[in-house]
Coordinates of N, CA and C in Angstrom, one line a residue:
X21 N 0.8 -1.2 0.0 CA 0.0 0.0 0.0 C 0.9 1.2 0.0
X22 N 0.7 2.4 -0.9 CA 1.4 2.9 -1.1 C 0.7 4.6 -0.4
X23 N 1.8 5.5 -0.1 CA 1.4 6.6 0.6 C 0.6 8.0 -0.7
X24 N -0.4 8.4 -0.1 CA -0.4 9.2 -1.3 C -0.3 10.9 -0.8
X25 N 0.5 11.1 -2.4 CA 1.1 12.0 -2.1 C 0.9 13.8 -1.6
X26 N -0.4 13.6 -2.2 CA -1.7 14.5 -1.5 C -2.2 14.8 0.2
X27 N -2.4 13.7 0.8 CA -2.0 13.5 2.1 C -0.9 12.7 3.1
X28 N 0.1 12.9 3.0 CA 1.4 12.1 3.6 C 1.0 11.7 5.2
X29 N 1.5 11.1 5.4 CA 1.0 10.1 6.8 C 1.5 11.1 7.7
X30 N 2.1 11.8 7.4 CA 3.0 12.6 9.0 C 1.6 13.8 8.7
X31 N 1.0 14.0 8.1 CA 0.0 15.4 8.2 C -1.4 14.8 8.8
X32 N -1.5 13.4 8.5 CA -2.7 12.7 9.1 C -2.4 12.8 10.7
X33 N -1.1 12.5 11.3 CA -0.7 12.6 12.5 C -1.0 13.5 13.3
X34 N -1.0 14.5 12.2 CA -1.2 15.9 12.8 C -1.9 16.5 13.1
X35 N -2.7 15.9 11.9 CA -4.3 15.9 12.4 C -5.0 15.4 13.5
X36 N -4.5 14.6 13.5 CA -4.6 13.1 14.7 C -4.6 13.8 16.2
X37 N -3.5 14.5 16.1 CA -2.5 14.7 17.5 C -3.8 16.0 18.1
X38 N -4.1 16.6 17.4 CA -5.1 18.5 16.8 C -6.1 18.3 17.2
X39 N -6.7 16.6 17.0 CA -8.1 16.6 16.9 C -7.9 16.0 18.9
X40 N -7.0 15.0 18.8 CA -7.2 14.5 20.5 C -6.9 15.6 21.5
X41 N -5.9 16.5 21.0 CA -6.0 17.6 21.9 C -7.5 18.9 22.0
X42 N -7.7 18.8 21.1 CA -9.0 19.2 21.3 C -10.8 18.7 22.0
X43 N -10.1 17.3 21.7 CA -11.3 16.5 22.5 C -10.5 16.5 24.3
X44 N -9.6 16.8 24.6 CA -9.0 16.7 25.4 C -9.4 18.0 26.5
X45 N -9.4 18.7 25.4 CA -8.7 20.2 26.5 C -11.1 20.6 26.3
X46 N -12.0 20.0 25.8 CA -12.9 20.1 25.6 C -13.6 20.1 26.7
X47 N -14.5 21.8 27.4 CA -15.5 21.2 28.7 C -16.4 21.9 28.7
X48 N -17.7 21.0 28.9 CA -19.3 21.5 28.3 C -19.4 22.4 28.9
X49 N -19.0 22.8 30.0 CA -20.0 23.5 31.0 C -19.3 25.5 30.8
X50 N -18.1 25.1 29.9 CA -17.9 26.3 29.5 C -18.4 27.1 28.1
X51 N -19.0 26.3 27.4 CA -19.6 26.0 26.2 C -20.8 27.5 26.6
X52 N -21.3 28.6 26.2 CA -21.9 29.5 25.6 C -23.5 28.5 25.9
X53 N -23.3 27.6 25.0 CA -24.9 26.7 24.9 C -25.3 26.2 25.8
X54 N -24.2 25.6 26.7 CA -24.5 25.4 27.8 C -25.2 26.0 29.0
X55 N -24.7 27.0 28.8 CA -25.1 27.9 29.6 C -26.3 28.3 29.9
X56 N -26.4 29.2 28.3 CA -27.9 29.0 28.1 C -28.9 28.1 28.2
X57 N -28.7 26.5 28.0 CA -29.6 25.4 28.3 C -29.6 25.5 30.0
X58 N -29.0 25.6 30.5 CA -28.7 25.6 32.2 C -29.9 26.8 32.5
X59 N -29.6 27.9 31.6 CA -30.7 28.9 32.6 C -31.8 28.5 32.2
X60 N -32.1 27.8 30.9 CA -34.0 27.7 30.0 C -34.2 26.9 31.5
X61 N -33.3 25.8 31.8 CA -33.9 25.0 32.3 C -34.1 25.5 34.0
X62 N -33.5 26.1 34.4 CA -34.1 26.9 35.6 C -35.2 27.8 35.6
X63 N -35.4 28.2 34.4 CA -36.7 28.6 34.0 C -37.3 28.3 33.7
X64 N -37.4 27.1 33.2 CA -38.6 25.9 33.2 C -38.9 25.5 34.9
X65 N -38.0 25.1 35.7 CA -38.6 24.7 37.0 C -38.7 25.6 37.9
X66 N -38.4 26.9 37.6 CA -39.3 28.3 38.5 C -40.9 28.0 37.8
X67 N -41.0 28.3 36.6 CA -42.1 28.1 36.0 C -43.3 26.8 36.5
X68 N -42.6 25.8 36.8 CA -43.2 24.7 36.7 C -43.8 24.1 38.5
X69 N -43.2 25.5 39.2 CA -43.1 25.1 41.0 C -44.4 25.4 41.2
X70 N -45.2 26.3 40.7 CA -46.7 25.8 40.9 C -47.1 25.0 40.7
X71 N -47.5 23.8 40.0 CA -47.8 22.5 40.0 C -46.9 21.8 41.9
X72 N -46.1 22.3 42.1 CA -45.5 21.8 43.3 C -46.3 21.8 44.3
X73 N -46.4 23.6 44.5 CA -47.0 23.9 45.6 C -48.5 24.1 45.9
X74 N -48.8 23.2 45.0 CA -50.9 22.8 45.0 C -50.6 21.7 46.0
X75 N -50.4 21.6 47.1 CA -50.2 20.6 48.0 C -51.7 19.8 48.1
X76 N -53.2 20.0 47.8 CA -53.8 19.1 47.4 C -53.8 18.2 46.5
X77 N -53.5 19.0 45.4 CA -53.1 18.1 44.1 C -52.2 17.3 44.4
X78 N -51.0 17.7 44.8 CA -49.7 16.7 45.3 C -50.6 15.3 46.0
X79 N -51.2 15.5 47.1 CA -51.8 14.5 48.2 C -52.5 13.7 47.2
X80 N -53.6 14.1 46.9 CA -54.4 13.6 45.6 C -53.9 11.9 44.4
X81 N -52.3 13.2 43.7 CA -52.7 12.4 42.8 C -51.0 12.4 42.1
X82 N -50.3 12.2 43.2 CA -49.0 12.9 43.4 C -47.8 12.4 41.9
X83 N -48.1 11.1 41.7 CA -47.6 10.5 39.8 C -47.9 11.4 39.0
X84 N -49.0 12.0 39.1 CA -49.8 12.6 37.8 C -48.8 14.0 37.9
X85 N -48.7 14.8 39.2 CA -47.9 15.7 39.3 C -46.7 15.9 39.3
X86 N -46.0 14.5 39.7 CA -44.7 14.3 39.0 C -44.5 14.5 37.6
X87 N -45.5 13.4 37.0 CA -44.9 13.7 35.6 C -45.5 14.9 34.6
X88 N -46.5 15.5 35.3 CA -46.7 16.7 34.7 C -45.4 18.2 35.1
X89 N -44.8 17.7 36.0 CA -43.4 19.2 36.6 C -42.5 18.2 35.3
X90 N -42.8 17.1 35.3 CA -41.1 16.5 34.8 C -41.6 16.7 32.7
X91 N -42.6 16.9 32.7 CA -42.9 17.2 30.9 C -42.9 18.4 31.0
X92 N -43.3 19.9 32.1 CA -42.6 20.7 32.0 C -41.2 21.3 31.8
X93 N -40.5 20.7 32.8 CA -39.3 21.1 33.0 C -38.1 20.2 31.7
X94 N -38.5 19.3 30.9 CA -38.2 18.5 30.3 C -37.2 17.5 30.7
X95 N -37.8 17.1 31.6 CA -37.4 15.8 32.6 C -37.2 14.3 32.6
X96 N -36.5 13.5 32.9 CA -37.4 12.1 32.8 C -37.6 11.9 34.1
X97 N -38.9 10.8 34.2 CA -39.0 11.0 35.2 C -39.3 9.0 35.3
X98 N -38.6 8.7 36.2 CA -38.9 7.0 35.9 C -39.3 6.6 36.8
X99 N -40.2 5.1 37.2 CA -40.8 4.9 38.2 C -39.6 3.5 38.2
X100 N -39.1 3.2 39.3 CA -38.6 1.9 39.7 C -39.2 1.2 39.8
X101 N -40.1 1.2 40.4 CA -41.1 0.1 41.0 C -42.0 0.5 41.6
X102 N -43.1 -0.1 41.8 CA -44.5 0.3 42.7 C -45.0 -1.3 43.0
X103 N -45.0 -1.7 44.2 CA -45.3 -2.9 44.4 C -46.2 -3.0 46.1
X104 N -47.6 -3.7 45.9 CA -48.1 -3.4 47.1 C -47.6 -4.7 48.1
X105 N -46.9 -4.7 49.3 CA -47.0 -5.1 49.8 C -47.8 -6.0 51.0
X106 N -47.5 -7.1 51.7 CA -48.6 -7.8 52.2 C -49.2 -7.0 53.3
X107 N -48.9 -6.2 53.8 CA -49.2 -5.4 54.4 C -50.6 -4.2 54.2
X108 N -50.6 -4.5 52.3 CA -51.8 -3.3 51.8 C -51.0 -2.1 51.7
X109 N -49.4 -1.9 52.1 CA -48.9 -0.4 51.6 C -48.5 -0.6 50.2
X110 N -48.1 0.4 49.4 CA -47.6 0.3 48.5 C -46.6 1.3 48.9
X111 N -45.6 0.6 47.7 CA -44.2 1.0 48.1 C -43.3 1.1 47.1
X112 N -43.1 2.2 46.6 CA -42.3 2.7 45.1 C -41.1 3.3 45.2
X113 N -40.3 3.6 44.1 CA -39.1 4.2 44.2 C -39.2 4.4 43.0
X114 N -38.9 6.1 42.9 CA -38.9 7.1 41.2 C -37.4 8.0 41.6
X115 N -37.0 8.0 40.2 CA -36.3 8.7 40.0 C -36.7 9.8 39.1
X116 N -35.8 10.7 39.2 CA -36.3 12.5 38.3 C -34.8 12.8 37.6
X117 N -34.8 13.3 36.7 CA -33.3 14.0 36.4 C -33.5 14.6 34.9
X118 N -32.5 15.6 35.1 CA -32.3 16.4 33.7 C -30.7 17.1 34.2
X119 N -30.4 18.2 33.2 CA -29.1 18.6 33.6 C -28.6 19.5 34.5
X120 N -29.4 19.5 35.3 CA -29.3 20.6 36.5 C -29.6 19.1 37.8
X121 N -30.3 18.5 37.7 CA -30.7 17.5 38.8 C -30.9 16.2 38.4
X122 N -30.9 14.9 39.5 CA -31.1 14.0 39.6 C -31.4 14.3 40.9
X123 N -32.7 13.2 41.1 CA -33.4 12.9 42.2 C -34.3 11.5 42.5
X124 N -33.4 10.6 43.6 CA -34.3 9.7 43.8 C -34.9 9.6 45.2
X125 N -36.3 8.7 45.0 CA -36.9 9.0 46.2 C -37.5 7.8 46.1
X126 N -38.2 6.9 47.4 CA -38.8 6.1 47.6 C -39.6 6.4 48.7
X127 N -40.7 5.9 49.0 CA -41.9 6.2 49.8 C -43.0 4.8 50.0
X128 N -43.7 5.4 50.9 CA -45.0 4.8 50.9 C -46.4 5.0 50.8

């Protein structure tokens, strides 16, 4: 296999070397876009804290208001498990997160 003479192996290197130092010295959180996604999203969950603080609703129907803060704030929001025990409690474990937060919680 022969080198061609348009791109010589020592300029591919160089490229090579340009590109890892760049993935290298690379950090999101100084990124411009970042930034901005950081504040939308704090402004999504200022926005979204009324759904919080209807503490009836919360008692009520408290899933439903999970995943309505978490389609607000563009969240995921996962259930672990929900399993009633012999007892008649039920007993779940959800997780929440986006790029400002992760949150897990278990209850009864």
């Amino acid at each position: 296999m022969s080198e061609r003479r348009d791109r010589p192996l020592s300029a591919l290197r160089d490229v090579k070397r340009q590109q890892d130092s760049i993935i290298k010295d690379f950090d999101p959180s100084k990124s411009e876009n970042f930034a901005r996604q950081q504040q939308s999203l704090k402004d999504r969950h200022r926005a979204a804290f009324s759904l919080l603080s209807d503490t009836v609703r919360c008692e009520s129907s408290p899933l439903e208001v999970l995943n309505m803060y978490a389609a607000k704030t563009k969240a995921v929001a996962k259930t672990e498990y929900i399993e009633a025990g012999s007892d008649k409690i039920f007993r779940c474990k959800i997780s929440f997160s986006n790029l400002l937060l992760t949150i897990e919680g278990k209850g009864e």
